[in-house]
């Protein structure tokens, strides 16, 4: 699938597509550590919860949702207000078209507008070079987008009968001033 794509805020009627895209990663990869793929109702509930404060974006091509990215709070403490965790998933048949880069660019623009300063990404890492469920593709993708390694938790996730490491990567979006402005709600920005 190729063609022009638009990036927009996720809607309730995207829930089936979100569930379809995510199910592939749950069922066939160790990119996510969920064992059971959530249904459309659960994906919509997650979307609604995130959109109360943070961006949840989709990439659409020819009327079909082919990817999504979102940010959510980082550990729920007031001191972390300027930090978020991000996630991204692109349909398995739409990878390699630059959609991930477009989604993250739009997500970063929204986060900058909110006043977020730190983006954190939690990435599963294979422990061997030939793992049938996971590559270092996500790690390399984030590095290309300017993320830096913050740390690795060893043998932290167990899926498909094997242990996986977890890398935390970070990207700074702005200057960390002595008295930062309060972070705005996603719906309060232009």
mmCIF file of C-alpha atoms in Angstrom:
data_model
loop_
_atom_site.group_PDB
_atom_site.id
_atom_site.type_symbol
_atom_site.label_atom_id
_atom_site.label_comp_id
_atom_site.label_asym_id
_atom_site.label_seq_id
_atom_site.Cartn_x
_atom_site.Cartn_y
_atom_site.Cartn_z
ATOM 1 C CA UNK A 1 0.000 0.000 0.000
ATOM 2 C CA UNK A 2 1.386 3.374 -0.993
ATOM 3 C CA UNK A 3 0.023 6.854 -1.441
ATOM 4 C CA UNK A 4 -0.582 10.070 0.388
ATOM 5 C CA UNK A 5 -1.398 9.868 4.033
ATOM 6 C CA UNK A 6 -3.023 12.262 6.442
ATOM 7 C CA UNK A 7 -2.348 12.460 10.143
ATOM 8 C CA UNK A 8 -5.328 13.291 12.346
ATOM 9 C CA UNK A 9 -6.690 12.796 15.849
ATOM 10 C CA UNK A 10 -8.068 9.292 16.440
ATOM 11 C CA UNK A 11 -11.863 8.955 16.604
ATOM 12 C CA UNK A 12 -14.198 6.382 18.103
ATOM 13 C CA UNK A 13 -14.892 4.920 14.662
ATOM 14 C CA UNK A 14 -11.174 4.086 14.334
ATOM 15 C CA UNK A 15 -11.374 1.507 17.147
ATOM 16 C CA UNK A 16 -11.684 -1.536 14.845
ATOM 17 C CA UNK A 17 -8.640 -0.442 12.848
ATOM 18 C CA UNK A 18 -6.632 0.273 15.999
ATOM 19 C CA UNK A 19 -7.485 -3.193 17.327
ATOM 20 C CA UNK A 20 -6.596 -4.834 13.995
ATOM 21 C CA UNK A 21 -3.226 -3.085 13.754
ATOM 22 C CA UNK A 22 -2.300 -3.813 17.371
ATOM 23 C CA UNK A 23 -3.480 -7.447 17.258
ATOM 24 C CA UNK A 24 -0.769 -8.296 14.751
ATOM 25 C CA UNK A 25 1.925 -7.105 17.176
ATOM 26 C CA UNK A 26 0.363 -8.834 20.179
ATOM 27 C CA UNK A 27 -0.116 -12.168 18.403
ATOM 28 C CA UNK A 28 3.028 -12.356 16.260
ATOM 29 C CA UNK A 29 5.737 -10.252 17.913
ATOM 30 C CA UNK A 30 7.383 -9.413 21.211
ATOM 31 C CA UNK A 31 7.221 -5.692 20.412
ATOM 32 C CA UNK A 32 4.439 -5.506 22.973
ATOM 33 C CA UNK A 33 4.346 -7.702 26.060
ATOM 34 C CA UNK A 34 0.566 -8.065 26.079
ATOM 35 C CA UNK A 35 -0.466 -11.685 25.623
ATOM 36 C CA UNK A 36 -4.103 -11.129 24.584
ATOM 37 C CA UNK A 37 -5.067 -8.700 21.845
ATOM 38 C CA UNK A 38 -7.629 -6.182 23.115
ATOM 39 C CA UNK A 39 -10.866 -5.845 21.182
ATOM 40 C CA UNK A 40 -12.176 -2.659 19.578
ATOM 41 C CA UNK A 41 -14.126 -1.662 22.692
ATOM 42 C CA UNK A 42 -10.991 -1.870 24.841
ATOM 43 C CA UNK A 43 -8.919 0.027 22.263
ATOM 44 C CA UNK A 44 -11.562 2.742 22.171
ATOM 45 C CA UNK A 45 -11.565 2.974 25.975
ATOM 46 C CA UNK A 46 -7.775 3.365 25.921
ATOM 47 C CA UNK A 47 -8.059 6.018 23.192
ATOM 48 C CA UNK A 48 -10.659 7.952 25.185
ATOM 49 C CA UNK A 49 -8.583 7.848 28.364
ATOM 50 C CA UNK A 50 -5.461 9.123 26.621
ATOM 51 C CA UNK A 51 -7.298 11.867 24.725
ATOM 52 C CA UNK A 52 -8.524 13.391 27.974
ATOM 53 C CA UNK A 53 -5.119 15.046 28.223
ATOM 54 C CA UNK A 54 -2.688 13.739 25.583
ATOM 55 C CA UNK A 55 -2.567 13.307 21.781
ATOM 56 C CA UNK A 56 -3.655 10.066 20.105
ATOM 57 C CA UNK A 57 -3.059 10.310 16.357
ATOM 58 C CA UNK A 58 -3.705 8.066 13.358
ATOM 59 C CA UNK A 59 -2.252 7.883 9.869
ATOM 60 C CA UNK A 60 -4.870 7.360 7.178
ATOM 61 C CA UNK A 61 -4.371 6.372 3.537
ATOM 62 C CA UNK A 62 -7.266 6.234 1.094
ATOM 63 C CA UNK A 63 -9.732 6.237 3.989
ATOM 64 C CA UNK A 64 -7.978 3.369 5.816
ATOM 65 C CA UNK A 65 -6.232 3.807 9.177
ATOM 66 C CA UNK A 66 -2.753 2.339 8.711
ATOM 67 C CA UNK A 67 -0.982 3.441 11.869
ATOM 68 C CA UNK A 68 -1.271 5.241 15.154
ATOM 69 C CA UNK A 69 0.859 6.931 17.781
ATOM 70 C CA UNK A 70 0.067 8.381 21.159
ATOM 71 C CA UNK A 71 1.585 9.798 24.312
ATOM 72 C CA UNK A 72 0.510 9.216 27.878
ATOM 73 C CA UNK A 73 1.566 10.286 31.331
ATOM 74 C CA UNK A 74 4.876 9.135 32.689
ATOM 75 C CA UNK A 75 4.324 7.605 36.129
ATOM 76 C CA UNK A 76 1.530 9.895 37.296
ATOM 77 C CA UNK A 77 3.498 12.112 39.664
ATOM 78 C CA UNK A 78 3.351 15.913 39.524
ATOM 79 C CA UNK A 79 7.121 16.178 39.052
ATOM 80 C CA UNK A 80 6.827 14.164 35.816
ATOM 81 C CA UNK A 81 4.287 16.548 34.228
ATOM 82 C CA UNK A 82 6.819 17.575 31.535
ATOM 83 C CA UNK A 83 7.553 13.951 30.581
ATOM 84 C CA UNK A 84 5.524 11.470 28.558
ATOM 85 C CA UNK A 85 5.841 7.927 27.279
ATOM 86 C CA UNK A 86 5.104 7.375 23.592
ATOM 87 C CA UNK A 87 3.982 4.373 21.553
ATOM 88 C CA UNK A 88 3.607 3.798 17.827
ATOM 89 C CA UNK A 89 2.211 0.994 15.676
ATOM 90 C CA UNK A 90 2.015 0.838 11.885
ATOM 91 C CA UNK A 91 -0.025 -1.789 10.029
ATOM 92 C CA UNK A 92 2.188 -4.702 9.047
ATOM 93 C CA UNK A 93 1.411 -4.146 5.337
ATOM 94 C CA UNK A 94 2.148 -0.395 5.525
ATOM 95 C CA UNK A 95 5.616 -0.407 7.061
ATOM 96 C CA UNK A 96 8.576 1.120 5.248
ATOM 97 C CA UNK A 97 6.655 4.080 3.804
ATOM 98 C CA UNK A 98 7.724 6.723 6.301
ATOM 99 C CA UNK A 99 4.421 6.633 8.197
ATOM 100 C CA UNK A 100 6.152 6.132 11.539
ATOM 101 C CA UNK A 101 8.314 9.195 10.950
ATOM 102 C CA UNK A 102 5.235 11.253 9.952
ATOM 103 C CA UNK A 103 3.248 10.091 12.974
ATOM 104 C CA UNK A 104 6.052 10.852 15.400
ATOM 105 C CA UNK A 105 6.677 14.282 13.805
ATOM 106 C CA UNK A 106 3.006 15.207 14.298
ATOM 107 C CA UNK A 107 3.041 13.770 17.823
ATOM 108 C CA UNK A 108 6.168 15.746 18.722
ATOM 109 C CA UNK A 109 4.619 18.940 17.335
ATOM 110 C CA UNK A 110 1.557 18.426 19.537
ATOM 111 C CA UNK A 111 3.681 17.633 22.586
ATOM 112 C CA UNK A 112 5.843 20.719 22.024
ATOM 113 C CA UNK A 113 2.688 22.806 21.803
ATOM 114 C CA UNK A 114 1.591 21.387 25.149
ATOM 115 C CA UNK A 115 4.918 22.263 26.767
ATOM 116 C CA UNK A 116 6.160 18.682 27.171
ATOM 117 C CA UNK A 117 9.956 18.544 27.392
ATOM 118 C CA UNK A 118 10.877 14.842 27.637
ATOM 119 C CA UNK A 119 9.692 11.947 25.491
ATOM 120 C CA UNK A 120 10.391 8.428 26.755
ATOM 121 C CA UNK A 121 10.037 5.239 24.742
ATOM 122 C CA UNK A 122 10.032 1.742 26.212
ATOM 123 C CA UNK A 123 11.363 -0.719 23.619
ATOM 124 C CA UNK A 124 11.623 -4.493 23.747
ATOM 125 C CA UNK A 125 15.079 -5.718 22.763
ATOM 126 C CA UNK A 126 15.965 -9.245 21.615
ATOM 127 C CA UNK A 127 18.630 -11.098 23.555
ATOM 128 C CA UNK A 128 19.880 -12.956 20.469
ATOM 129 C CA UNK A 129 20.519 -11.819 16.891
ATOM 130 C CA UNK A 130 18.065 -14.273 15.344
ATOM 131 C CA UNK A 131 14.832 -13.979 17.284
ATOM 132 C CA UNK A 132 11.677 -14.967 15.351
ATOM 133 C CA UNK A 133 9.510 -12.515 17.311
ATOM 134 C CA UNK A 134 11.643 -9.398 17.588
ATOM 135 C CA UNK A 135 14.364 -7.436 15.806
ATOM 136 C CA UNK A 136 16.278 -4.312 16.732
ATOM 137 C CA UNK A 137 14.172 -2.366 14.200
ATOM 138 C CA UNK A 138 12.337 -0.291 16.794
ATOM 139 C CA UNK A 139 15.578 0.590 18.543
ATOM 140 C CA UNK A 140 17.133 1.682 15.238
ATOM 141 C CA UNK A 141 13.989 3.638 14.276
ATOM 142 C CA UNK A 142 14.064 5.635 17.502
ATOM 143 C CA UNK A 143 17.811 6.300 17.152
ATOM 144 C CA UNK A 144 17.219 7.690 13.639
ATOM 145 C CA UNK A 145 14.633 10.063 15.118
ATOM 146 C CA UNK A 146 17.089 11.440 17.665
ATOM 147 C CA UNK A 147 16.299 9.323 20.723
ATOM 148 C CA UNK A 148 19.190 8.500 23.043
ATOM 149 C CA UNK A 149 19.627 5.376 25.131
ATOM 150 C CA UNK A 150 18.708 6.008 28.766
ATOM 151 C CA UNK A 151 19.067 2.479 30.110
ATOM 152 C CA UNK A 152 18.347 -1.222 29.729
ATOM 153 C CA UNK A 153 16.443 -3.517 32.050
ATOM 154 C CA UNK A 154 17.683 -7.046 31.505
ATOM 155 C CA UNK A 155 15.363 -10.042 31.096
ATOM 156 C CA UNK A 156 12.365 -7.926 32.088
ATOM 157 C CA UNK A 157 9.703 -9.326 29.775
ATOM 158 C CA UNK A 158 8.723 -12.934 29.102
ATOM 159 C CA UNK A 159 6.774 -13.842 25.971
ATOM 160 C CA UNK A 160 6.720 -16.783 23.556
ATOM 161 C CA UNK A 161 8.855 -18.858 25.924
ATOM 162 C CA UNK A 162 11.790 -16.485 26.025
ATOM 163 C CA UNK A 163 13.091 -13.512 28.005
ATOM 164 C CA UNK A 164 13.499 -10.037 26.553
ATOM 165 C CA UNK A 165 15.414 -6.970 27.633
ATOM 166 C CA UNK A 166 13.698 -3.587 27.757
ATOM 167 C CA UNK A 167 15.456 -0.426 26.602
ATOM 168 C CA UNK A 168 14.350 3.011 27.669
ATOM 169 C CA UNK A 169 15.164 5.752 25.186
ATOM 170 C CA UNK A 170 14.612 9.471 25.591
ATOM 171 C CA UNK A 171 14.379 12.586 23.472
ATOM 172 C CA UNK A 172 14.394 16.145 24.734
ATOM 173 C CA UNK A 173 11.977 18.534 23.056
ATOM 174 C CA UNK A 174 13.007 21.756 24.727
ATOM 175 C CA UNK A 175 15.091 23.574 27.282
ATOM 176 C CA UNK A 176 14.699 22.641 30.929
ATOM 177 C CA UNK A 177 14.324 26.032 32.576
ATOM 178 C CA UNK A 178 14.308 26.736 36.284
ATOM 179 C CA UNK A 179 10.589 27.597 36.321
ATOM 180 C CA UNK A 180 8.920 25.822 33.385
ATOM 181 C CA UNK A 181 5.455 26.812 32.232
ATOM 182 C CA UNK A 182 2.703 24.375 33.140
ATOM 183 C CA UNK A 183 1.952 21.683 30.590
ATOM 184 C CA UNK A 184 -1.290 22.347 28.714
ATOM 185 C CA UNK A 185 -3.998 19.872 27.886
ATOM 186 C CA UNK A 186 -3.775 18.559 24.308
ATOM 187 C CA UNK A 187 -7.177 20.039 23.487
ATOM 188 C CA UNK A 188 -6.047 23.466 24.699
ATOM 189 C CA UNK A 189 -3.365 23.933 22.018
ATOM 190 C CA UNK A 190 -3.729 25.264 18.467
#
